[in-house]
């Protein structure tokens, strides 16, 4: 995928050189630098800057949560009045069992829901109890909602970016 | 709990879902925090990648800040066609992950593209290839991304 954002040419080469991950060796940033035509020091500086700017949200291990026992992966969707959704979204993020929370575009009439919250739990019953707790605490007992547990996972990988050429 | 993860592996997962040191010898520095030799840390991360406990080791990007497009899309796929449709959808490199969910909207996937305008093109291609409507549900606001997991 060709990147079009406000990255320097060196940043783009760096993103491409990292590909899906860092090399597992003692001096990974030197290795990345060799691929990108950058010094180890410049790689480290650029990565610090990209982390501070939030271009990289984090750097580390990315877990396959299902294999860690998080088998009850629920997308809990709510239909919240547009004027209330910011306040509810802010409230949701104070619950530590919520792993992601977004406002998304509704697709009426098929899909009226605009607030998406993810709960990754180990057991389905525990997740259902958490959804009840959330609804009670936020006064949303009567708000339309649905809980979509995940079934099979067909693909899980991060996005892979490169700076060269169109697809 | 995944078989084969011992307490040290769990400590690595709990300690390294972010905050990997930006230094010349980052595994040595991270290993120090975990009480592990750098080569041992490297070998354990490699093994967890090989065993599938980890999907990757490296950066997680914020797609929009990187200049890319990101969206969540859903489809209503007839059960009998589900695997064939999944294969067509997943063949697109822009599909970052794809889950079946128990709902009339039974296929949910994340699209991550280099250019924001590419999202619509990929959706149009998927609709053309599968004959099914794709419901794009782009993000309007992000309240929280705390996606990290205790092992």
Short mmCIF file of C-alpha atoms in Angstrom, two decimals:
data_model
loop_
_atom_site.label_atom_id
_atom_site.label_comp_id
_atom_site.label_asym_id
_atom_site.label_seq_id
_atom_site.Cartn_x
_atom_site.Cartn_y
_atom_site.Cartn_z
CA UNK A 1 0.00 0.00 0.00
CA UNK A 2 1.47 3.29 -0.96
CA UNK A 3 1.64 5.83 1.81
CA UNK A 4 0.47 9.34 1.17
CA UNK A 5 0.72 10.94 4.61
CA UNK A 6 3.00 13.62 5.97
CA UNK A 7 6.03 11.43 6.34
CA UNK A 8 9.53 12.28 5.28
CA UNK A 9 11.17 10.20 2.59
CA UNK A 10 13.33 8.60 5.27
CA UNK A 11 10.22 7.78 7.35
CA UNK A 12 8.70 6.02 4.38
CA UNK A 13 11.80 3.96 3.79
CA UNK A 14 11.84 3.09 7.46
CA UNK A 15 8.19 1.95 7.47
CA UNK A 16 8.88 -0.18 4.41
CA UNK A 17 12.05 -1.63 5.93
CA UNK A 18 10.25 -2.60 9.12
CA UNK A 19 7.51 -4.33 7.15
CA UNK A 20 5.39 -6.29 9.54
CA UNK A 21 7.98 -6.39 12.29
CA UNK A 22 11.39 -5.78 13.76
CA UNK A 23 14.23 -8.23 13.19
CA UNK A 24 14.93 -10.44 16.18
CA UNK A 25 18.60 -9.75 16.69
CA UNK A 26 20.70 -7.82 19.21
CA UNK A 27 20.87 -4.63 17.15
CA UNK A 28 17.49 -4.53 15.35
CA UNK A 29 17.65 -0.80 14.59
CA UNK A 30 21.02 -1.16 12.93
CA UNK A 31 19.60 -3.97 10.80
CA UNK A 32 16.55 -1.86 9.86
CA UNK A 33 18.86 1.03 9.08
CA UNK A 34 20.91 -1.13 6.74
CA UNK A 35 17.73 -2.01 4.83
CA UNK A 36 16.50 1.60 4.71
CA UNK A 37 19.85 3.27 4.03
CA UNK A 38 19.80 5.03 7.42
CA UNK A 39 22.15 5.03 10.35
CA UNK A 40 21.12 3.21 13.51
CA UNK A 41 20.98 6.54 15.30
CA UNK A 42 18.68 8.06 12.69
CA UNK A 43 16.38 5.05 12.86
CA UNK A 44 16.08 5.45 16.63
CA UNK A 45 15.47 9.20 16.34
CA UNK A 46 12.82 8.74 13.65
CA UNK A 47 11.03 6.04 15.63
CA UNK A 48 10.97 8.24 18.74
CA UNK A 49 9.45 11.05 16.74
CA UNK A 50 6.85 8.80 15.12
CA UNK A 51 5.86 7.43 18.54
CA UNK A 52 5.56 10.93 20.00
CA UNK A 53 3.45 12.04 17.04
CA UNK A 54 1.23 8.98 17.45
CA UNK A 55 2.01 7.75 13.94
CA UNK A 56 3.23 4.61 15.66
CA UNK A 57 0.79 3.90 18.48
CA UNK A 58 3.08 1.40 20.12
CA UNK A 59 6.07 -0.79 19.61
CA UNK A 60 6.28 -4.27 21.06
CA UNK A 61 4.67 -7.68 20.98
CA UNK A 62 1.29 -8.05 19.27
CA UNK A 63 -0.63 -10.94 20.78
CA UNK A 64 -3.00 -13.35 19.16
CA UNK A 65 -5.60 -12.86 21.87
CA UNK A 66 -7.57 -15.98 21.10
CA UNK A 67 -4.53 -18.11 21.87
CA UNK A 68 -4.17 -16.33 25.20
CA UNK A 69 -7.58 -17.60 26.20
CA UNK A 70 -9.60 -14.54 25.17
CA UNK A 71 -12.15 -16.61 23.34
CA UNK A 72 -15.22 -14.49 24.11
CA UNK A 73 -14.63 -11.55 21.82
CA UNK A 74 -17.73 -9.38 21.78
CA UNK A 75 -18.50 -6.37 19.67
CA UNK A 76 -21.20 -4.56 21.62
CA UNK A 77 -23.05 -2.02 19.49
CA UNK A 78 -25.41 0.68 20.71
CA UNK A 79 -27.84 3.09 19.12
CA UNK A 80 -27.19 6.32 21.03
CA UNK A 81 -28.67 9.71 20.17
CA UNK A 82 -26.09 11.77 18.32
CA UNK A 83 -26.18 14.51 20.96
CA UNK A 84 -25.37 12.01 23.73
CA UNK A 85 -22.82 9.79 22.02
CA UNK A 86 -19.71 11.80 22.96
CA UNK A 87 -20.58 11.79 26.61
CA UNK A 88 -21.38 8.06 26.59
CA UNK A 89 -18.19 7.27 24.67
CA UNK A 90 -16.13 9.16 27.23
CA UNK A 91 -17.92 7.28 29.98
CA UNK A 92 -17.34 3.88 28.37
CA UNK A 93 -13.61 4.30 28.25
CA UNK A 94 -13.45 4.46 32.05
CA UNK A 95 -14.45 0.77 32.20
CA UNK A 96 -11.32 -1.31 32.16
CA UNK A 97 -12.92 -4.29 30.42
CA UNK A 98 -13.55 -2.19 27.30
CA UNK A 99 -10.65 -2.65 24.91
CA UNK A 100 -11.79 -0.40 22.03
CA UNK A 101 -14.52 2.21 21.68
CA UNK A 102 -15.47 4.08 18.51
CA UNK A 103 -18.32 6.11 17.11
CA UNK A 104 -19.04 4.87 13.59
CA UNK A 105 -21.34 5.73 10.76
CA UNK A 106 -24.82 4.20 10.99
CA UNK A 107 -26.18 2.31 7.96
CA UNK A 108 -29.95 2.61 8.43
CA UNK A 109 -32.29 0.90 8.13
CA UNK A 110 -30.14 -2.24 8.21
CA UNK A 111 -27.74 -1.02 10.86
CA UNK A 112 -28.90 1.69 13.29
CA UNK A 113 -25.95 1.40 15.70
CA UNK A 114 -23.40 4.18 16.06
CA UNK A 115 -21.36 3.34 19.16
CA UNK A 116 -19.07 0.31 18.96
CA UNK A 117 -17.38 -1.09 22.04
CA UNK A 118 -15.21 -4.20 22.17
CA UNK A 119 -14.94 -6.49 25.14
CA UNK A 120 -12.39 -9.29 24.95
CA UNK A 121 -13.16 -11.78 27.69
CA UNK A 122 -12.26 -15.33 28.53
CA UNK A 123 -15.86 -16.46 29.10
CA UNK A 124 -19.09 -15.52 27.43
CA UNK A 125 -21.10 -15.32 30.68
CA UNK A 126 -18.63 -12.90 32.19
CA UNK A 127 -18.81 -10.68 29.10
CA UNK A 128 -22.63 -10.65 29.23
CA UNK A 129 -22.47 -9.61 32.89
CA UNK A 130 -20.06 -6.80 31.98
CA UNK A 131 -22.43 -5.53 29.29
CA UNK A 132 -25.24 -5.44 31.86
CA UNK A 133 -23.02 -3.61 34.31
CA UNK A 134 -22.08 -1.08 31.64
CA UNK A 135 -25.70 -0.47 30.63
CA UNK A 136 -26.78 -0.02 34.24
CA UNK A 137 -23.94 2.30 35.14
CA UNK A 138 -24.51 4.51 32.09
CA UNK A 139 -28.31 4.53 32.23
CA UNK A 140 -28.54 2.63 28.95
CA UNK A 141 -30.80 -0.23 30.03
CA UNK A 142 -33.35 0.80 27.42
CA UNK A 143 -30.96 1.80 24.65
CA UNK A 144 -31.11 -0.52 21.64
CA UNK A 145 -28.02 -2.70 21.64
CA UNK A 146 -26.71 -5.96 20.27
CA UNK A 147 -23.84 -8.20 21.27
CA UNK A 148 -21.98 -9.85 18.40
CA UNK A 149 -19.65 -12.56 19.57
CA UNK A 150 -16.97 -13.57 17.14
CA UNK A 151 -16.93 -17.00 15.64
CA UNK A 152 -14.22 -18.11 13.31
CA UNK A 153 -11.35 -15.81 12.65
CA UNK A 154 -10.28 -15.89 9.02
CA UNK A 155 -7.44 -13.50 9.05
CA UNK A 156 -5.52 -11.57 11.65
CA UNK A 157 -2.48 -9.64 10.73
CA UNK A 158 -1.51 -6.04 10.91
CA UNK A 159 -1.70 -3.80 7.93
CA UNK A 160 1.47 -4.03 5.89
CA UNK A 161 2.61 -0.81 4.32
CA UNK A 162 5.21 -0.02 1.79
CA UNK A 163 6.26 3.24 0.26
CA UNK A 164 7.01 2.10 -3.24
CA UNK A 165 4.66 1.91 -6.18
CA UNK A 166 0.94 1.51 -6.40
CA UNK A 167 -0.63 -1.84 -5.74
CA UNK B 1 -4.85 -20.18 28.36
CA UNK B 2 -2.54 -21.12 25.59
CA UNK B 3 -0.55 -24.26 26.17
CA UNK B 4 3.16 -23.87 26.45
CA UNK B 5 3.37 -20.32 27.84
CA UNK B 6 5.27 -20.27 31.09
CA UNK B 7 5.48 -17.45 33.64
CA UNK B 8 8.43 -15.86 31.86
CA UNK B 9 6.55 -15.82 28.52
CA UNK B 10 3.59 -14.24 30.28
CA UNK B 11 5.84 -11.62 31.84
CA UNK B 12 7.18 -10.81 28.36
CA UNK B 13 3.64 -10.45 27.00
CA UNK B 14 2.52 -8.33 29.92
CA UNK B 15 5.63 -6.18 29.89
CA UNK B 16 6.24 -5.68 26.19
CA UNK B 17 2.93 -4.83 24.50
CA UNK B 18 4.40 -1.39 24.15
CA UNK B 19 7.39 0.47 25.46
CA UNK B 20 10.03 -1.49 23.59
CA UNK B 21 13.22 0.50 24.29
CA UNK B 22 14.53 2.75 21.55
CA UNK B 23 18.20 2.18 22.12
CA UNK B 24 21.05 0.43 20.37
CA UNK B 25 20.59 -2.78 22.31
CA UNK B 26 16.88 -2.77 23.06
CA UNK B 27 16.58 -6.48 23.84
CA UNK B 28 19.31 -6.18 26.43
CA UNK B 29 17.51 -3.20 27.99
CA UNK B 30 14.08 -4.86 27.89
CA UNK B 31 15.63 -8.07 29.19
CA UNK B 32 17.02 -6.20 32.16
CA UNK B 33 13.53 -5.07 33.14
CA UNK B 34 12.31 -8.65 32.86
CA UNK B 35 15.32 -10.28 34.45
CA UNK B 36 16.26 -12.02 31.21
CA UNK B 37 19.37 -12.29 29.11
CA UNK B 38 18.97 -10.59 25.71
CA UNK B 39 19.47 -13.79 23.70
CA UNK B 40 16.96 -15.60 25.88
CA UNK B 41 14.42 -12.80 25.35
CA UNK B 42 14.96 -12.91 21.58
CA UNK B 43 14.61 -16.70 21.52
CA UNK B 44 11.39 -16.59 23.56
CA UNK B 45 9.80 -13.95 21.32
CA UNK B 46 10.78 -16.01 18.27
CA UNK B 47 9.23 -19.13 19.79
CA UNK B 48 5.97 -17.34 20.65
CA UNK B 49 5.81 -16.07 17.06
CA UNK B 50 6.45 -19.58 15.74
CA UNK B 51 3.82 -21.05 18.08
CA UNK B 52 1.25 -18.41 17.15
CA UNK B 53 0.87 -16.79 20.58
CA UNK B 54 2.12 -13.58 18.99
CA UNK B 55 1.09 -12.35 15.56
CA UNK B 56 3.97 -9.94 15.22
CA UNK B 57 6.73 -8.13 16.97
CA UNK B 58 7.09 -4.51 15.97
CA UNK B 59 5.16 -1.31 15.37
CA UNK B 60 1.42 -0.79 15.51
CA UNK B 61 0.60 2.14 13.29
CA UNK B 62 -2.14 4.71 13.55
CA UNK B 63 -3.39 4.30 10.00
CA UNK B 64 -4.81 7.79 9.50
CA UNK B 65 -1.77 9.52 10.95
CA UNK B 66 0.38 7.43 8.69
CA UNK B 67 -1.66 8.88 5.85
CA UNK B 68 -3.68 5.80 5.16
CA UNK B 69 -7.31 4.80 5.22
CA UNK B 70 -8.90 2.56 7.83
CA UNK B 71 -12.43 1.32 8.09
CA UNK B 72 -14.64 -1.44 9.40
CA UNK B 73 -16.98 -3.11 6.95
CA UNK B 74 -19.65 -5.77 7.27
CA UNK B 75 -21.47 -8.15 4.95
CA UNK B 76 -24.48 -10.43 5.13
CA UNK B 77 -23.20 -13.64 3.61
CA UNK B 78 -25.39 -16.70 2.94
CA UNK B 79 -24.06 -19.54 5.13
CA UNK B 80 -23.49 -21.87 2.19
CA UNK B 81 -21.26 -19.31 0.47
CA UNK B 82 -19.42 -18.17 3.56
CA UNK B 83 -16.05 -19.82 2.99
CA UNK B 84 -15.92 -18.92 -0.68
CA UNK B 85 -16.75 -15.28 0.10
CA UNK B 86 -14.20 -15.19 2.94
CA UNK B 87 -11.57 -16.41 0.52
CA UNK B 88 -12.38 -13.65 -1.97
CA UNK B 89 -12.43 -10.96 0.71
CA UNK B 90 -9.21 -12.11 2.37
CA UNK B 91 -7.39 -12.24 -0.95
CA UNK B 92 -7.26 -8.44 -0.82
CA UNK B 93 -4.06 -7.37 0.91
CA UNK B 94 -5.93 -4.36 2.34
CA UNK B 95 -8.05 -6.68 4.52
CA UNK B 96 -6.16 -6.62 7.81
CA UNK B 97 -8.44 -8.99 9.66
CA UNK B 98 -11.72 -10.69 9.20
CA UNK B 99 -14.06 -12.26 11.75
CA UNK B 100 -17.24 -14.23 11.52
CA UNK B 101 -19.84 -12.95 14.00
CA UNK B 102 -23.17 -14.41 15.07
CA UNK B 103 -25.54 -11.93 13.48
CA UNK B 104 -27.32 -11.34 10.15
CA UNK B 105 -24.24 -9.23 9.44
CA UNK B 106 -22.01 -12.26 9.81
CA UNK B 107 -18.71 -11.15 8.26
CA UNK B 108 -16.75 -8.22 9.68
CA UNK B 109 -13.44 -7.05 8.37
CA UNK B 110 -11.03 -4.18 8.80
CA UNK B 111 -9.65 -2.46 5.73
CA UNK B 112 -6.31 -0.67 5.97
CA UNK B 113 -5.10 1.08 2.85
CA UNK B 114 -2.15 3.25 1.94
CA UNK B 115 -4.34 6.03 0.58
CA UNK B 116 -7.70 6.98 2.15
CA UNK B 117 -9.54 6.94 -1.21
CA UNK B 118 -8.53 3.36 -1.79
CA UNK B 119 -11.06 2.08 0.79
CA UNK B 120 -13.95 2.77 -1.60
CA UNK B 121 -12.14 1.05 -4.46
CA UNK B 122 -11.51 -2.11 -2.46
CA UNK B 123 -15.14 -2.18 -1.31
CA UNK B 124 -16.33 -1.79 -4.90
CA UNK B 125 -14.03 -4.64 -5.97
CA UNK B 126 -15.33 -6.92 -3.21
CA UNK B 127 -18.94 -6.14 -4.15
CA UNK B 128 -18.17 -6.91 -7.78
CA UNK B 129 -16.38 -10.18 -6.97
CA UNK B 130 -18.94 -11.50 -4.49
CA UNK B 131 -22.18 -9.99 -5.77
CA UNK B 132 -22.93 -8.94 -2.17
CA UNK B 133 -23.32 -5.51 -0.65
CA UNK B 134 -20.55 -4.29 1.62
CA UNK B 135 -21.63 -1.95 4.42
CA UNK B 136 -18.83 0.47 5.15
CA UNK B 137 -18.85 1.82 8.71
CA UNK B 138 -16.06 4.34 8.91
CA UNK B 139 -14.99 5.74 12.22
CA UNK B 140 -16.38 9.14 13.16
CA UNK B 141 -14.67 9.44 16.50
CA UNK B 142 -12.24 7.38 18.51
CA UNK B 143 -12.90 7.29 22.25
CA UNK B 144 -10.47 4.65 23.30
CA UNK B 145 -7.90 2.21 21.97
CA UNK B 146 -6.45 0.31 24.89
CA UNK B 147 -6.16 -3.02 23.17
CA UNK B 148 -3.74 -4.89 25.35
CA UNK B 149 -4.12 -8.27 26.96
CA UNK B 150 -3.01 -9.74 30.22
CA UNK B 151 -1.53 -13.21 29.80
#
